mmCIF file of C-alpha atoms in Angstrom:
data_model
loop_
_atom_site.group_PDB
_atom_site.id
_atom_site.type_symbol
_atom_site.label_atom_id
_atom_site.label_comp_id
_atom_site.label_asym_id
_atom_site.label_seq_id
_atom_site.Cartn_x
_atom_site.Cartn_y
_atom_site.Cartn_z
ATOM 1 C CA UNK A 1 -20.315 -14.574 -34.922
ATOM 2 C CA UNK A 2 -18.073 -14.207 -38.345
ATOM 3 C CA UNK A 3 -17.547 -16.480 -40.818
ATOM 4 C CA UNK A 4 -14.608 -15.695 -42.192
ATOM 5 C CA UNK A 5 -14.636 -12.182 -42.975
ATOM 6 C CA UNK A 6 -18.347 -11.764 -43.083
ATOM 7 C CA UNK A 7 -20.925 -11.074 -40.270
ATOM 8 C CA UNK A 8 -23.715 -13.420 -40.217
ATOM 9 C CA UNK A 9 -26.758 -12.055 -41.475
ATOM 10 C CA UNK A 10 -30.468 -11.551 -40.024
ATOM 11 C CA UNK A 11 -32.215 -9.978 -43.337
ATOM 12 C CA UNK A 12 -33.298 -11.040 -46.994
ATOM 13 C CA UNK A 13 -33.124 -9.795 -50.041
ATOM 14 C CA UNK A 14 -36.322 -10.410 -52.007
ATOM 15 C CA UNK A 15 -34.744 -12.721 -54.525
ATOM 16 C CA UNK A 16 -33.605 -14.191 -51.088
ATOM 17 C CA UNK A 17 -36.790 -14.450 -49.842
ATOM 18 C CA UNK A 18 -38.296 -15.583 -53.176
ATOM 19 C CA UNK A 19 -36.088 -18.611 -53.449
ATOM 20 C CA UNK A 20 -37.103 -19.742 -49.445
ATOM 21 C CA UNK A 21 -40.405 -19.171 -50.523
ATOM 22 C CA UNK A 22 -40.346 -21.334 -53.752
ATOM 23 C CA UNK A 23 -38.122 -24.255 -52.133
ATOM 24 C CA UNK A 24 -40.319 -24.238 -48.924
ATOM 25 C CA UNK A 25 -43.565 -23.642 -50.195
ATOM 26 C CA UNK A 26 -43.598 -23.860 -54.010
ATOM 27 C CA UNK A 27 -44.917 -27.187 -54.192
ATOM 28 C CA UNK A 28 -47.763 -26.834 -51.200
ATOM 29 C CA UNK A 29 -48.740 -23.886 -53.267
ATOM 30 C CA UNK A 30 -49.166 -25.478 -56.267
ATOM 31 C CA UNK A 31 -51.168 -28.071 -54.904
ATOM 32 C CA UNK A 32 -53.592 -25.737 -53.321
ATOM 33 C CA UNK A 33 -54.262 -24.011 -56.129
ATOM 34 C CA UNK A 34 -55.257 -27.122 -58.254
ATOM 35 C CA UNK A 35 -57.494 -28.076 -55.330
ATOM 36 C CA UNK A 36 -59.054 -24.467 -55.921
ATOM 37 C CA UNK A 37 -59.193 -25.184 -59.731
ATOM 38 C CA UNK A 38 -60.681 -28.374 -59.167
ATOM 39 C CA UNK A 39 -63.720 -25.798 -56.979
ATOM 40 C CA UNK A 40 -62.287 -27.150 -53.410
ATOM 41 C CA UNK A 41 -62.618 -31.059 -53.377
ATOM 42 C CA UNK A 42 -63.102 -32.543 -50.178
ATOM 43 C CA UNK A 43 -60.382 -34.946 -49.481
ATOM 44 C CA UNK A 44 -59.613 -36.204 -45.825
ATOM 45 C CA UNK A 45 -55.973 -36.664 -44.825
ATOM 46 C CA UNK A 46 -54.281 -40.207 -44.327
ATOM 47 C CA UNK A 47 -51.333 -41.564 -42.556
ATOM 48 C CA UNK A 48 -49.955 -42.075 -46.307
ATOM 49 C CA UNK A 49 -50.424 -38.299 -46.990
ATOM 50 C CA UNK A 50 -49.360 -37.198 -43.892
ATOM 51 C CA UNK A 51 -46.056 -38.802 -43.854
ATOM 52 C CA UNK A 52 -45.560 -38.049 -47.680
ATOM 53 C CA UNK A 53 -45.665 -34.123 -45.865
ATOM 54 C CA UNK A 54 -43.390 -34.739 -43.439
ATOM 55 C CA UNK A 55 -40.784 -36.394 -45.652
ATOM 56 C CA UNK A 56 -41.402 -33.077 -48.112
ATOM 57 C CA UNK A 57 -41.081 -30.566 -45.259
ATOM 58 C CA UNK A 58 -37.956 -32.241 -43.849
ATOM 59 C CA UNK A 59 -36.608 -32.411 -47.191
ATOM 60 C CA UNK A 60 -37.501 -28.901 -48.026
ATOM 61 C CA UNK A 61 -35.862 -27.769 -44.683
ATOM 62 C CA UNK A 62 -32.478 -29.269 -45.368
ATOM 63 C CA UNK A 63 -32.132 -27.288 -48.921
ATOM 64 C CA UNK A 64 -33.679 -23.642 -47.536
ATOM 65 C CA UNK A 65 -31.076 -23.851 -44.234
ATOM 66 C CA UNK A 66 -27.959 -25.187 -46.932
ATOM 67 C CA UNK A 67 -29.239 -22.174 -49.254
ATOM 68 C CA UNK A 68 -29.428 -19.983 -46.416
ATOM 69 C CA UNK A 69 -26.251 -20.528 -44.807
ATOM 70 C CA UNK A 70 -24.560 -20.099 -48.405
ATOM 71 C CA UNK A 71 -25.967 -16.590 -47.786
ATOM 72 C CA UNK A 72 -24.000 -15.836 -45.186
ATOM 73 C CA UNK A 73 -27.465 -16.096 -42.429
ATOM 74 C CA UNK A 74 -27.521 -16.273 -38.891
ATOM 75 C CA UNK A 75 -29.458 -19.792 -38.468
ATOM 76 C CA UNK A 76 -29.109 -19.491 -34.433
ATOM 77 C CA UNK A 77 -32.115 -17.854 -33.799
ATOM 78 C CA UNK A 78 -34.040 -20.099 -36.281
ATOM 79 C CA UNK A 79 -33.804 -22.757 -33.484
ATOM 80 C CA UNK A 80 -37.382 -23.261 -31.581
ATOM 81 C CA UNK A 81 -36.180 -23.714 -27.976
ATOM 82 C CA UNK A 82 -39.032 -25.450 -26.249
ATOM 83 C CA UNK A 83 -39.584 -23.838 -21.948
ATOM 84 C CA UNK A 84 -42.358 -24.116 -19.693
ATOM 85 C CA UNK A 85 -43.200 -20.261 -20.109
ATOM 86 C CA UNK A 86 -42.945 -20.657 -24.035
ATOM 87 C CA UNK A 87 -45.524 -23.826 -23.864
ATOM 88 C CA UNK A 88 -47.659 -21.699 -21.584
ATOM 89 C CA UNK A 89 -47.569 -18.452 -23.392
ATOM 90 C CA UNK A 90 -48.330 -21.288 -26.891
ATOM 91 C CA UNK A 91 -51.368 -22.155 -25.173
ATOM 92 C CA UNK A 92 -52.870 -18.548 -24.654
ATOM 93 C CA UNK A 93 -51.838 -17.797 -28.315
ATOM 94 C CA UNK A 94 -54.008 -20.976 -29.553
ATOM 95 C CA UNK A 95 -56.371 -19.986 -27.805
ATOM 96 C CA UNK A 96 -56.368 -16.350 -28.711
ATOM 97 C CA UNK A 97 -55.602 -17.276 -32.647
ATOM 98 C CA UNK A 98 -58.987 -19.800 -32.281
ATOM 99 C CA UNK A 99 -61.518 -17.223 -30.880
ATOM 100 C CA UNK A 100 -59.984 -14.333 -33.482
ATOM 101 C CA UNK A 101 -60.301 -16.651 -36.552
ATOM 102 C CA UNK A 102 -64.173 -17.558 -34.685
ATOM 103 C CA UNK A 103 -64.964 -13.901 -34.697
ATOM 104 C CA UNK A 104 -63.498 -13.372 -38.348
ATOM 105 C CA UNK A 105 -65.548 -16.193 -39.694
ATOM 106 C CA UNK A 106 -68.374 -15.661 -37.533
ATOM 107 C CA UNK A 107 -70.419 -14.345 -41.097
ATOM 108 C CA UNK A 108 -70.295 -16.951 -43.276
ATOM 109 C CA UNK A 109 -71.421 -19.713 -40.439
ATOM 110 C CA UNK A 110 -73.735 -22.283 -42.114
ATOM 111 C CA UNK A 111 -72.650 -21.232 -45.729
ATOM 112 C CA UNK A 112 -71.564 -24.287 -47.387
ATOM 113 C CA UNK A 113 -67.945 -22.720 -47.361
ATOM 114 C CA UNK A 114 -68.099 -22.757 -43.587
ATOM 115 C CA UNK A 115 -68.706 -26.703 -43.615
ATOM 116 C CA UNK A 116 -65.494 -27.179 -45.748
ATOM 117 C CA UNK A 117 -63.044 -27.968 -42.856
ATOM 118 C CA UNK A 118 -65.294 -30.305 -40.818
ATOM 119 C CA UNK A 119 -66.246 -32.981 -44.291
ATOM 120 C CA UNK A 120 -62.566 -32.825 -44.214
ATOM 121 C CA UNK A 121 -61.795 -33.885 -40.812
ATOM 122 C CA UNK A 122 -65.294 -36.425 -40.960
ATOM 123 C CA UNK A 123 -63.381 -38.103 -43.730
ATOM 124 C CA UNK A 124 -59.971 -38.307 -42.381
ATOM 125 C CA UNK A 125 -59.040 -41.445 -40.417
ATOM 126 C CA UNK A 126 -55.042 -41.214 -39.700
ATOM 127 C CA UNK A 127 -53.288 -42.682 -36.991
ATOM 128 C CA UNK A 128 -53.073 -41.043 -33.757
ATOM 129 C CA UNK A 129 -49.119 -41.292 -33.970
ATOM 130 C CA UNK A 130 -48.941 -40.132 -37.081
ATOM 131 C CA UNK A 131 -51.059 -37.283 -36.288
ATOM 132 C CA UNK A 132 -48.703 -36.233 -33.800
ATOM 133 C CA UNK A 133 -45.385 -36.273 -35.757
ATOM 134 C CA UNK A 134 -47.202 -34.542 -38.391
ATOM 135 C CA UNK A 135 -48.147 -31.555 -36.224
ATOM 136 C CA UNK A 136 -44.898 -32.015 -35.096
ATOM 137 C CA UNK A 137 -43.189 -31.270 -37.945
ATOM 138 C CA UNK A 138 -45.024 -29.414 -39.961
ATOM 139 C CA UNK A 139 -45.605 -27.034 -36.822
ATOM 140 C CA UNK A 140 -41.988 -26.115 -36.843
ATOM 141 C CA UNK A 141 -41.842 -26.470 -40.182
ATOM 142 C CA UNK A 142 -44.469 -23.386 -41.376
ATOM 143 C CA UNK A 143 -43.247 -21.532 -38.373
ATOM 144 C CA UNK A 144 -39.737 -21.428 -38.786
ATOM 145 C CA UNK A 145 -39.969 -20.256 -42.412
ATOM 146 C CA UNK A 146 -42.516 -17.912 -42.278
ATOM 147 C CA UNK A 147 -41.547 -16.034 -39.211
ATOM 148 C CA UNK A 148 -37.970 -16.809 -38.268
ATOM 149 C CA UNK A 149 -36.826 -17.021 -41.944
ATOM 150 C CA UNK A 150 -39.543 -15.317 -43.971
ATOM 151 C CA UNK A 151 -40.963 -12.003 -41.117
ATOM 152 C CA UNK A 152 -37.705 -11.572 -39.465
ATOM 153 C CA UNK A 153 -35.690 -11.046 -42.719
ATOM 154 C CA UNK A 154 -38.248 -8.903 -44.659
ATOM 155 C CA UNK A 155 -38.202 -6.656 -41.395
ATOM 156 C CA UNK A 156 -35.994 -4.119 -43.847
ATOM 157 C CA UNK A 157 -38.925 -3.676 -46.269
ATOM 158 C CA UNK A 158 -41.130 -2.101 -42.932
ATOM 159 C CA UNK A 159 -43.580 -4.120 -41.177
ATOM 160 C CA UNK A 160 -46.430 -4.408 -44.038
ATOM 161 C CA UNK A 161 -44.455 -6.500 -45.810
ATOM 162 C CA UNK A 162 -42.497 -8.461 -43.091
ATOM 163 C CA UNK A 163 -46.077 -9.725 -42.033
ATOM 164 C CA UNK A 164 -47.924 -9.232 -45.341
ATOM 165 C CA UNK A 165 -45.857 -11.458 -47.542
ATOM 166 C CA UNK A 166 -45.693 -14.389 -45.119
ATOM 167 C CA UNK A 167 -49.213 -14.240 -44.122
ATOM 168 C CA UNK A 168 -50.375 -14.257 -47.851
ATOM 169 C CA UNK A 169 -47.892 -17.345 -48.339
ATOM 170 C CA UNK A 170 -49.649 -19.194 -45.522
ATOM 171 C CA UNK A 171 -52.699 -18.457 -46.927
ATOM 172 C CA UNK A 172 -52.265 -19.897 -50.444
ATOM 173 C CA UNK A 173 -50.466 -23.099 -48.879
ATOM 174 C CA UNK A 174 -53.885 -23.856 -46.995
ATOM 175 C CA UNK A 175 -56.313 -22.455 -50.093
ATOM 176 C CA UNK A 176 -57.415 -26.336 -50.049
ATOM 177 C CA UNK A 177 -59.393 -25.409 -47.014
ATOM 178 C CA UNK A 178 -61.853 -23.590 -48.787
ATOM 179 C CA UNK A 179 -62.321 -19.758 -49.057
ATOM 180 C CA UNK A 180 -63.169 -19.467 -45.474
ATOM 181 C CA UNK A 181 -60.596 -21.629 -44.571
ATOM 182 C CA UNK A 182 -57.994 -19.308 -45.965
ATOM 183 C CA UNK A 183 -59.718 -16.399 -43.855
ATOM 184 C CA UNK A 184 -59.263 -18.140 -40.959
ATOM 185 C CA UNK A 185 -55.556 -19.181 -41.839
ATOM 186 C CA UNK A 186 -54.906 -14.888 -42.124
ATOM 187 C CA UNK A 187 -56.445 -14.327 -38.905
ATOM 188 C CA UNK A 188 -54.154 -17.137 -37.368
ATOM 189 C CA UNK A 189 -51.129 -16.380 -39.455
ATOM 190 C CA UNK A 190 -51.775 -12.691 -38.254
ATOM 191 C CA UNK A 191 -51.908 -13.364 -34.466
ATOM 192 C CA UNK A 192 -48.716 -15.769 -34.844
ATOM 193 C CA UNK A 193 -47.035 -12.948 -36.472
ATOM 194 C CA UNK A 194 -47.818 -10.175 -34.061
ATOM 195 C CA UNK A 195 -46.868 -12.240 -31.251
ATOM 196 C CA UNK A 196 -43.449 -13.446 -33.079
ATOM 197 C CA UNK A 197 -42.399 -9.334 -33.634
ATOM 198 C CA UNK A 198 -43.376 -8.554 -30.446
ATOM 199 C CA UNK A 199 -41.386 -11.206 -28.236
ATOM 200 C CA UNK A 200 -38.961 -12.885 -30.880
ATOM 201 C CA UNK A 201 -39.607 -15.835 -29.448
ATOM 202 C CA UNK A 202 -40.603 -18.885 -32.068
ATOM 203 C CA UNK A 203 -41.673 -21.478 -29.405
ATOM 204 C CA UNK A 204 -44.771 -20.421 -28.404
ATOM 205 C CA UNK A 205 -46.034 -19.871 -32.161
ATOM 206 C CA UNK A 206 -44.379 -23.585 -33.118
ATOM 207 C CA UNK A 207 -46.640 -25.118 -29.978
ATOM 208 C CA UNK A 208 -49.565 -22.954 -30.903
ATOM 209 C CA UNK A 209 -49.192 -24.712 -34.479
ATOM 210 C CA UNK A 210 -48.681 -28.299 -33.191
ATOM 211 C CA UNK A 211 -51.689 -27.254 -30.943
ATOM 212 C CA UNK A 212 -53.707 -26.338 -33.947
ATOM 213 C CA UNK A 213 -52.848 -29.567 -36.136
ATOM 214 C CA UNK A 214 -54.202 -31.921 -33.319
ATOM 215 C CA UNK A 215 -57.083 -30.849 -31.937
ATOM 216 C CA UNK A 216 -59.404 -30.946 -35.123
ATOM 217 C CA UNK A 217 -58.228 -34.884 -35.166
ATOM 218 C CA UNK A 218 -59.158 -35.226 -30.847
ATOM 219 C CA UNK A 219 -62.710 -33.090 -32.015
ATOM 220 C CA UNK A 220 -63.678 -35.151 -35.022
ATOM 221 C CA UNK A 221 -63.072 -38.264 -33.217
ATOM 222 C CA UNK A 222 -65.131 -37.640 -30.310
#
């Protein structure tokens, strides 16, 4: 649909995709990469940290879709639209993204890199409801940006670097996690993103996220 005279868009330029980038993920990437300075801390997540996220994604959201629709871009499509099919098919790709990033990470199990993740979780206490809105948010939040906004409109560039770019963007947002955290984050972030090209569909990625973001809280708290 027009507006005005001009046909919404569905691709980037890369100063386009640069300034998305730097407005949704400047800031996460800045803090990961003082964790990594800092040789990968371990610091558990709390319902004060948690929330501060969800205020900063929100926030972050509201200034990429303004900048965005100042460029002219189709923001339909950007939409998750939760079904029954999309929740089942979010399932299987949990599932499938959990037993790649296994296999992928399968060689460094008991190095001390390997441990990383699960100190975290041992040391995290947040609130069950907050736990939820966070993977809430933050699900659609990644999700939305690096596949609807970030993959669909690099498509022009060829496929390397529709899924390349995003993929190494997710990667430095989660460098906290440890170096074989962030291998696991590619293998995810690359299963997402096959799955996203191949049906266009951004619900079952979005649930597959929220998915992710829980369980580790149900596992450590067993």
């Amino acid at each position: 649909m027009p507006t005005g005279s001009h046909p919404l868009r569905t691709t980037l330029t890369l100063r386009e995709a640069g300034i998305v980038s730097a407005i949704c993920f400047g800031l996460p990437v800045a803090l990961a990469l003082q964790s990594a300075a800092r040789d990968f801390p371990v610091e558990g997540f709390s319902d004060t940290g948690m929330l501060w996220l969800c205020m900063f994604e929100v926030s972050a959201a509201i200034a990429a879709v303004a900048f965005l629709r100042m460029q002219q871009q189709d923001l339909q499509p950007l939409v998750p639209r939760p079904t029954l099919t999309g929740c089942v098919a979010g399932v299987a790709l949990a599932f499938l993204a959990w037993l790649i990033a296994v296999l992928v990470t399968l060689p460094f199990d008991g190095s001390s890199g390997s441990e990383h993740v699960r100190q975290m979780m041992f040391v995290s206490q947040p609130s069950a409801a907050v736990v939820v809105l966070t993977a809430m948010v933050n699900g659609a939040f990644e999700e939305v940006f690096l596949l609807g906004v970030l993959t669909r409109g690099l498509r022009g560039f060829g496929l390397s670097v529709a899924i390349g770019l995003p993929v190494l963007l997710r990667a430095f947002c989660h460098l906290y996690q440890g170096p074989v955290g962030m291998v696991s984050v590619v293998a995810i972030g690359l299963t997402f993103s096959l799955q996203y090209i191949r049906s266009g569909d951004l619900w079952p990625p979005v649930f597959a996220h929220m998915l992710w973001d829980v369980l580790p809280f149900c596992i450590s708290g067993e």
